[in-house]
Short mmCIF file of N, CA and C in Angstrom, two decimals:
data_model
loop_
_atom_site.label_atom_id
_atom_site.label_comp_id
_atom_site.label_asym_id
_atom_site.label_seq_id
_atom_site.Cartn_x
_atom_site.Cartn_y
_atom_site.Cartn_z
N MET A 48 0.83 -1.19 0.00
CA MET A 48 0.00 0.00 0.00
C MET A 48 0.87 1.25 0.00
N LYS A 49 1.95 1.22 0.79
CA LYS A 49 2.85 2.35 0.86
C LYS A 49 3.49 2.60 -0.50
N LYS A 50 3.83 1.52 -1.19
CA LYS A 50 4.44 1.62 -2.51
C LYS A 50 3.48 2.29 -3.49
N TYR A 51 2.21 1.91 -3.42
CA TYR A 51 1.22 2.48 -4.33
C TYR A 51 1.00 3.96 -4.03
N SER A 52 1.01 4.31 -2.77
CA SER A 52 0.86 5.71 -2.41
C SER A 52 2.02 6.52 -2.96
N TYR A 53 3.19 5.96 -2.86
CA TYR A 53 4.39 6.62 -3.37
C TYR A 53 4.28 6.81 -4.88
N LEU A 54 3.84 5.78 -5.58
CA LEU A 54 3.70 5.88 -7.03
C LEU A 54 2.67 6.92 -7.42
N LEU A 55 1.56 6.96 -6.72
CA LEU A 55 0.52 7.94 -7.04
C LEU A 55 1.04 9.35 -6.82
N ALA A 56 1.72 9.56 -5.72
CA ALA A 56 2.24 10.90 -5.45
C ALA A 56 3.27 11.31 -6.49
N LEU A 57 4.11 10.37 -6.89
CA LEU A 57 5.07 10.69 -7.93
C LEU A 57 4.36 11.04 -9.23
N LEU A 58 3.32 10.29 -9.54
CA LEU A 58 2.55 10.58 -10.75
C LEU A 58 1.94 11.97 -10.67
N LEU A 59 1.37 12.28 -9.53
CA LEU A 59 0.78 13.60 -9.32
C LEU A 59 1.86 14.68 -9.39
N PHE A 60 2.99 14.42 -8.75
CA PHE A 60 4.09 15.38 -8.76
C PHE A 60 4.62 15.61 -10.16
N VAL A 61 4.76 14.53 -10.94
CA VAL A 61 5.23 14.66 -12.32
C VAL A 61 4.24 15.49 -13.13
N GLY A 62 2.96 15.25 -12.92
CA GLY A 62 1.95 16.03 -13.62
C GLY A 62 2.05 17.50 -13.27
N LEU A 63 2.23 17.78 -11.98
CA LEU A 63 2.38 19.17 -11.56
C LEU A 63 3.68 19.76 -12.08
N SER A 64 4.75 18.97 -12.06
CA SER A 64 6.04 19.46 -12.53
C SER A 64 6.01 19.78 -14.01
N SER A 65 5.41 18.90 -14.80
CA SER A 65 5.36 19.16 -16.23
C SER A 65 4.46 20.35 -16.52
N ALA A 66 3.39 20.49 -15.77
CA ALA A 66 2.52 21.66 -15.95
C ALA A 66 3.28 22.93 -15.57
N TYR A 67 4.06 22.86 -14.52
CA TYR A 67 4.85 23.99 -14.07
C TYR A 67 5.91 24.33 -15.12
N ALA A 68 6.54 23.33 -15.69
CA ALA A 68 7.61 23.54 -16.66
C ALA A 68 7.08 24.13 -17.96
N GLN A 69 5.85 23.88 -18.32
CA GLN A 69 5.30 24.36 -19.57
C GLN A 69 4.81 25.79 -19.50
N GLY A 70 4.54 26.27 -18.32
CA GLY A 70 3.96 27.60 -18.19
C GLY A 70 5.02 28.68 -18.10
N GLY A 71 4.56 29.91 -17.94
CA GLY A 71 5.46 30.99 -17.62
C GLY A 71 5.84 31.88 -18.78
N GLN A 72 6.21 33.10 -18.42
CA GLN A 72 6.67 34.08 -19.38
C GLN A 72 7.92 34.73 -18.82
N GLY A 73 8.79 35.15 -19.71
CA GLY A 73 9.97 35.87 -19.27
C GLY A 73 10.85 35.07 -18.34
N GLY A 74 10.90 33.78 -18.52
CA GLY A 74 11.76 32.93 -17.70
C GLY A 74 11.15 32.52 -16.37
N ARG A 75 10.04 33.12 -16.00
CA ARG A 75 9.41 32.75 -14.74
C ARG A 75 8.24 31.82 -15.03
N ARG A 76 8.27 30.66 -14.44
CA ARG A 76 7.23 29.67 -14.70
C ARG A 76 6.10 29.80 -13.70
N GLN A 77 4.90 29.54 -14.17
CA GLN A 77 3.73 29.62 -13.31
C GLN A 77 3.19 28.21 -13.07
N GLN A 78 2.63 28.02 -11.88
CA GLN A 78 2.05 26.72 -11.59
C GLN A 78 0.71 26.61 -12.29
N MET A 79 0.42 25.39 -12.73
CA MET A 79 -0.86 25.15 -13.37
C MET A 79 -1.96 25.19 -12.31
N ASP A 80 -3.10 25.65 -12.71
CA ASP A 80 -4.24 25.78 -11.83
C ASP A 80 -4.65 24.42 -11.27
N PRO A 81 -4.68 24.27 -9.93
CA PRO A 81 -5.08 22.99 -9.34
C PRO A 81 -6.45 22.51 -9.81
N GLU A 82 -7.38 23.44 -10.02
CA GLU A 82 -8.72 23.08 -10.49
C GLU A 82 -8.65 22.41 -11.86
N LYS A 83 -7.82 22.96 -12.73
CA LYS A 83 -7.70 22.43 -14.08
C LYS A 83 -7.03 21.05 -14.07
N VAL A 84 -5.96 20.92 -13.31
CA VAL A 84 -5.26 19.64 -13.21
C VAL A 84 -6.19 18.57 -12.63
N ALA A 85 -6.90 18.93 -11.56
CA ALA A 85 -7.82 17.99 -10.91
C ALA A 85 -8.94 17.57 -11.85
N LYS A 86 -9.47 18.52 -12.61
CA LYS A 86 -10.55 18.19 -13.55
C LYS A 86 -10.05 17.23 -14.62
N GLN A 87 -8.87 17.48 -15.16
CA GLN A 87 -8.32 16.59 -16.18
C GLN A 87 -8.13 15.18 -15.63
N ARG A 88 -7.58 15.08 -14.43
CA ARG A 88 -7.34 13.77 -13.82
C ARG A 88 -8.66 13.08 -13.51
N ALA A 89 -9.62 13.82 -12.95
CA ALA A 89 -10.93 13.24 -12.61
C ALA A 89 -11.67 12.79 -13.87
N ASP A 90 -11.56 13.59 -14.95
CA ASP A 90 -12.18 13.20 -16.22
C ASP A 90 -11.58 11.90 -16.74
N MET A 91 -10.25 11.81 -16.68
CA MET A 91 -9.57 10.61 -17.15
C MET A 91 -9.99 9.40 -16.31
N TRP A 92 -10.03 9.58 -14.99
CA TRP A 92 -10.39 8.47 -14.12
C TRP A 92 -11.86 8.09 -14.28
N GLN A 93 -12.71 9.05 -14.57
CA GLN A 93 -14.12 8.73 -14.79
C GLN A 93 -14.25 7.79 -15.97
N GLU A 94 -13.53 8.08 -17.02
CA GLU A 94 -13.57 7.22 -18.20
C GLU A 94 -12.87 5.89 -17.93
N GLU A 95 -11.73 5.94 -17.28
CA GLU A 95 -10.91 4.75 -17.03
C GLU A 95 -11.58 3.77 -16.05
N PHE A 96 -12.17 4.30 -14.98
CA PHE A 96 -12.70 3.44 -13.91
C PHE A 96 -14.22 3.45 -13.82
N GLY A 97 -14.89 4.17 -14.71
CA GLY A 97 -16.35 4.19 -14.71
C GLY A 97 -16.95 4.90 -13.50
N LEU A 98 -16.36 6.02 -13.12
CA LEU A 98 -16.89 6.78 -11.98
C LEU A 98 -18.24 7.40 -12.34
N SER A 99 -19.13 7.42 -11.38
CA SER A 99 -20.41 8.11 -11.56
C SER A 99 -20.14 9.62 -11.52
N ASP A 100 -21.12 10.40 -11.90
CA ASP A 100 -20.96 11.86 -11.85
C ASP A 100 -20.71 12.33 -10.41
N GLU A 101 -21.39 11.70 -9.47
CA GLU A 101 -21.20 12.06 -8.06
C GLU A 101 -19.78 11.73 -7.60
N GLN A 102 -19.29 10.54 -7.98
CA GLN A 102 -17.92 10.17 -7.64
C GLN A 102 -16.92 11.12 -8.30
N HIS A 103 -17.19 11.47 -9.55
CA HIS A 103 -16.32 12.38 -10.28
C HIS A 103 -16.17 13.70 -9.52
N GLU A 104 -17.27 14.25 -9.05
CA GLU A 104 -17.24 15.51 -8.30
C GLU A 104 -16.42 15.37 -7.02
N LYS A 105 -16.64 14.27 -6.31
CA LYS A 105 -15.92 14.04 -5.06
C LYS A 105 -14.42 13.87 -5.32
N VAL A 106 -14.09 13.08 -6.35
CA VAL A 106 -12.68 12.85 -6.69
C VAL A 106 -12.03 14.17 -7.08
N GLN A 107 -12.71 14.96 -7.87
CA GLN A 107 -12.15 16.24 -8.30
C GLN A 107 -11.87 17.14 -7.09
N ALA A 108 -12.78 17.19 -6.15
CA ALA A 108 -12.59 18.01 -4.94
C ALA A 108 -11.40 17.51 -4.13
N VAL A 109 -11.29 16.20 -3.99
CA VAL A 109 -10.17 15.61 -3.25
C VAL A 109 -8.85 15.92 -3.95
N LEU A 110 -8.84 15.83 -5.27
CA LEU A 110 -7.62 16.11 -6.02
C LEU A 110 -7.21 17.58 -5.92
N VAL A 111 -8.16 18.49 -5.97
CA VAL A 111 -7.82 19.91 -5.82
C VAL A 111 -7.14 20.13 -4.47
N LYS A 112 -7.76 19.59 -3.43
CA LYS A 112 -7.20 19.73 -2.08
C LYS A 112 -5.80 19.12 -2.02
N ASN A 113 -5.63 17.95 -2.61
CA ASN A 113 -4.34 17.27 -2.59
C ASN A 113 -3.28 18.05 -3.36
N ILE A 114 -3.63 18.58 -4.51
CA ILE A 114 -2.67 19.34 -5.31
C ILE A 114 -2.23 20.59 -4.55
N GLU A 115 -3.18 21.26 -3.93
CA GLU A 115 -2.85 22.46 -3.16
C GLU A 115 -1.95 22.11 -1.98
N GLU A 116 -2.24 21.00 -1.28
CA GLU A 116 -1.40 20.56 -0.18
C GLU A 116 0.00 20.22 -0.67
N THR A 117 0.07 19.55 -1.81
CA THR A 117 1.36 19.18 -2.39
C THR A 117 2.17 20.43 -2.71
N GLN A 118 1.55 21.40 -3.34
CA GLN A 118 2.25 22.64 -3.69
C GLN A 118 2.74 23.36 -2.44
N GLU A 119 1.90 23.43 -1.41
CA GLU A 119 2.28 24.09 -0.17
C GLU A 119 3.45 23.38 0.50
N LYS A 120 3.38 22.05 0.57
CA LYS A 120 4.46 21.28 1.19
C LYS A 120 5.77 21.49 0.44
N MET A 121 5.69 21.42 -0.88
CA MET A 121 6.91 21.57 -1.69
C MET A 121 7.52 22.96 -1.50
N GLN A 122 6.69 23.99 -1.48
CA GLN A 122 7.21 25.34 -1.31
C GLN A 122 7.82 25.53 0.07
N SER A 123 7.16 25.02 1.09
CA SER A 123 7.67 25.22 2.44
C SER A 123 8.93 24.41 2.71
N LEU A 124 9.06 23.26 2.08
CA LEU A 124 10.21 22.40 2.35
C LEU A 124 11.35 22.59 1.35
N ARG A 125 11.07 23.16 0.20
CA ARG A 125 12.07 23.29 -0.85
C ARG A 125 13.29 24.07 -0.36
N GLY A 126 13.07 25.17 0.31
CA GLY A 126 14.18 26.02 0.77
C GLY A 126 15.02 25.39 1.85
N SER A 127 14.47 24.46 2.58
CA SER A 127 15.21 23.86 3.70
C SER A 127 16.32 22.93 3.23
N GLY A 128 16.16 22.36 2.05
CA GLY A 128 17.15 21.41 1.56
C GLY A 128 17.11 20.07 2.28
N ASP A 129 16.16 19.89 3.15
CA ASP A 129 16.03 18.64 3.91
C ASP A 129 15.21 17.65 3.09
N ARG A 130 15.91 16.82 2.36
CA ARG A 130 15.25 15.86 1.47
C ARG A 130 14.37 14.87 2.24
N ALA A 131 14.85 14.43 3.38
CA ALA A 131 14.08 13.47 4.18
C ALA A 131 12.76 14.10 4.63
N ALA A 132 12.80 15.36 5.02
CA ALA A 132 11.58 16.05 5.44
C ALA A 132 10.62 16.20 4.26
N MET A 133 11.18 16.48 3.08
CA MET A 133 10.34 16.60 1.88
C MET A 133 9.66 15.27 1.58
N GLN A 134 10.42 14.20 1.63
CA GLN A 134 9.86 12.88 1.35
C GLN A 134 8.78 12.52 2.36
N LYS A 135 9.04 12.81 3.63
CA LYS A 135 8.05 12.50 4.66
C LYS A 135 6.78 13.32 4.44
N GLY A 136 6.94 14.60 4.12
CA GLY A 136 5.79 15.45 3.87
C GLY A 136 4.97 14.97 2.69
N MET A 137 5.65 14.58 1.62
CA MET A 137 4.96 14.09 0.43
C MET A 137 4.27 12.75 0.72
N GLU A 138 4.90 11.93 1.52
CA GLU A 138 4.30 10.64 1.88
C GLU A 138 2.99 10.85 2.65
N GLU A 139 2.99 11.83 3.54
CA GLU A 139 1.78 12.13 4.30
C GLU A 139 0.65 12.58 3.38
N VAL A 140 0.99 13.42 2.40
CA VAL A 140 -0.01 13.91 1.45
C VAL A 140 -0.54 12.74 0.61
N ARG A 141 0.37 11.87 0.17
CA ARG A 141 -0.03 10.70 -0.63
C ARG A 141 -0.97 9.79 0.15
N GLU A 142 -0.61 9.53 1.39
CA GLU A 142 -1.44 8.64 2.21
C GLU A 142 -2.84 9.23 2.41
N SER A 143 -2.89 10.51 2.61
CA SER A 143 -4.17 11.19 2.78
C SER A 143 -5.02 11.05 1.52
N LEU A 144 -4.41 11.25 0.35
CA LEU A 144 -5.13 11.12 -0.91
C LEU A 144 -5.65 9.70 -1.09
N GLU A 145 -4.79 8.73 -0.87
CA GLU A 145 -5.19 7.33 -1.04
C GLU A 145 -6.37 6.98 -0.12
N LYS A 146 -6.29 7.43 1.10
CA LYS A 146 -7.35 7.14 2.08
C LYS A 146 -8.68 7.72 1.60
N GLU A 147 -8.66 8.95 1.11
CA GLU A 147 -9.89 9.58 0.65
C GLU A 147 -10.42 8.93 -0.62
N LEU A 148 -9.53 8.61 -1.55
CA LEU A 148 -9.98 7.97 -2.79
C LEU A 148 -10.62 6.61 -2.51
N LYS A 149 -10.05 5.89 -1.56
CA LYS A 149 -10.58 4.56 -1.26
C LYS A 149 -12.01 4.63 -0.72
N THR A 150 -12.35 5.73 -0.06
CA THR A 150 -13.73 5.87 0.45
C THR A 150 -14.70 6.25 -0.66
N ILE A 151 -14.19 6.77 -1.77
CA ILE A 151 -15.04 7.20 -2.88
C ILE A 151 -15.24 6.08 -3.89
N PHE A 152 -14.17 5.36 -4.21
CA PHE A 152 -14.22 4.30 -5.22
C PHE A 152 -14.95 3.07 -4.68
N THR A 153 -15.59 2.34 -5.59
CA THR A 153 -16.12 1.03 -5.23
C THR A 153 -14.94 0.06 -5.18
N GLU A 154 -15.18 -1.13 -4.69
CA GLU A 154 -14.12 -2.13 -4.61
C GLU A 154 -13.55 -2.44 -6.00
N THR A 155 -14.43 -2.57 -6.97
CA THR A 155 -14.01 -2.86 -8.35
C THR A 155 -13.20 -1.70 -8.91
N GLN A 156 -13.65 -0.48 -8.67
CA GLN A 156 -12.92 0.69 -9.15
C GLN A 156 -11.56 0.81 -8.47
N TRP A 157 -11.51 0.50 -7.18
CA TRP A 157 -10.25 0.57 -6.45
C TRP A 157 -9.25 -0.44 -7.02
N THR A 158 -9.73 -1.64 -7.32
CA THR A 158 -8.87 -2.66 -7.91
C THR A 158 -8.35 -2.19 -9.27
N ALA A 159 -9.23 -1.61 -10.07
CA ALA A 159 -8.83 -1.09 -11.38
C ALA A 159 -7.83 0.06 -11.22
N TYR A 160 -8.04 0.88 -10.23
CA TYR A 160 -7.14 2.00 -9.95
C TYR A 160 -5.74 1.50 -9.57
N GLU A 161 -5.68 0.51 -8.70
CA GLU A 161 -4.39 -0.04 -8.30
C GLU A 161 -3.68 -0.70 -9.48
N LYS A 162 -4.44 -1.38 -10.32
CA LYS A 162 -3.86 -1.97 -11.53
C LYS A 162 -3.33 -0.87 -12.45
N TRP A 163 -4.10 0.19 -12.59
CA TRP A 163 -3.70 1.32 -13.44
C TRP A 163 -2.39 1.93 -12.94
N LYS A 164 -2.26 2.07 -11.61
CA LYS A 164 -1.03 2.64 -11.04
C LYS A 164 0.18 1.78 -11.38
N LYS A 165 0.01 0.46 -11.33
CA LYS A 165 1.12 -0.44 -11.67
C LYS A 165 1.51 -0.32 -13.13
N GLU A 166 0.50 -0.16 -13.99
CA GLU A 166 0.75 -0.11 -15.43
C GLU A 166 1.21 1.27 -15.90
N ASN A 167 1.05 2.28 -15.08
CA ASN A 167 1.42 3.64 -15.46
C ASN A 167 2.36 4.25 -14.42
N PRO A 168 3.59 3.76 -14.40
CA PRO A 168 4.52 4.29 -13.40
C PRO A 168 4.84 5.75 -13.68
N PRO A 169 5.16 6.49 -12.64
CA PRO A 169 5.50 7.90 -12.83
C PRO A 169 6.71 8.06 -13.75
N MET A 170 6.72 9.14 -14.47
CA MET A 170 7.80 9.39 -15.43
C MET A 170 9.15 9.48 -14.74
N GLN A 171 9.20 9.93 -13.51
CA GLN A 171 10.47 10.06 -12.81
C GLN A 171 11.18 8.72 -12.68
N ARG A 172 10.42 7.65 -12.57
CA ARG A 172 11.04 6.33 -12.44
C ARG A 172 11.65 5.89 -13.76
N ARG A 173 11.20 6.48 -14.86
CA ARG A 173 11.72 6.11 -16.17
C ARG A 173 12.98 6.90 -16.53
N ARG A 174 13.24 7.95 -15.81
CA ARG A 174 14.37 8.82 -16.13
C ARG A 174 15.68 8.23 -15.64
N GLY A 175 16.73 8.65 -16.30
CA GLY A 175 18.07 8.42 -15.79
C GLY A 175 18.60 7.02 -15.84
N GLY A 176 17.82 6.05 -16.19
CA GLY A 176 18.29 4.68 -16.14
C GLY A 176 18.93 4.18 -17.41
N GLY A 177 18.75 4.88 -18.50
CA GLY A 177 19.22 4.32 -19.76
C GLY A 177 20.38 5.07 -20.35
N GLY A 178 20.94 4.45 -21.40
CA GLY A 178 21.91 5.13 -22.21
C GLY A 178 23.35 4.76 -21.97
N GLN A 179 23.72 4.25 -20.83
CA GLN A 179 25.14 4.00 -20.62
C GLN A 179 25.45 2.56 -20.61
#
């Protein structure tokens, strides 16, 4: 379960990072709107896992909250340089997200979600391993 939470958070972080990297003017990058990111993810999951409209709304709200918490944690811990504290903070956010999603998804949807996480590893895990 801890491994899955870690993978989900990395996936979320990669999504936020890529959104952050694509934005900005004059060399300063802007963070993507949490509402927009959450809606895209909830839309994808609705199609992927067959979420009802009610579940979709709940998932979207949970994702907005999670993205905002993630951004706040990253900003507050980034300057400290304490990698262990950053990892612990992100793990707490991941666990919170997983706990809330599990209360929204049906058992079948949760199983499909966990399978999806295994089949879609975060991009960070794919980096740096090849070429030499």
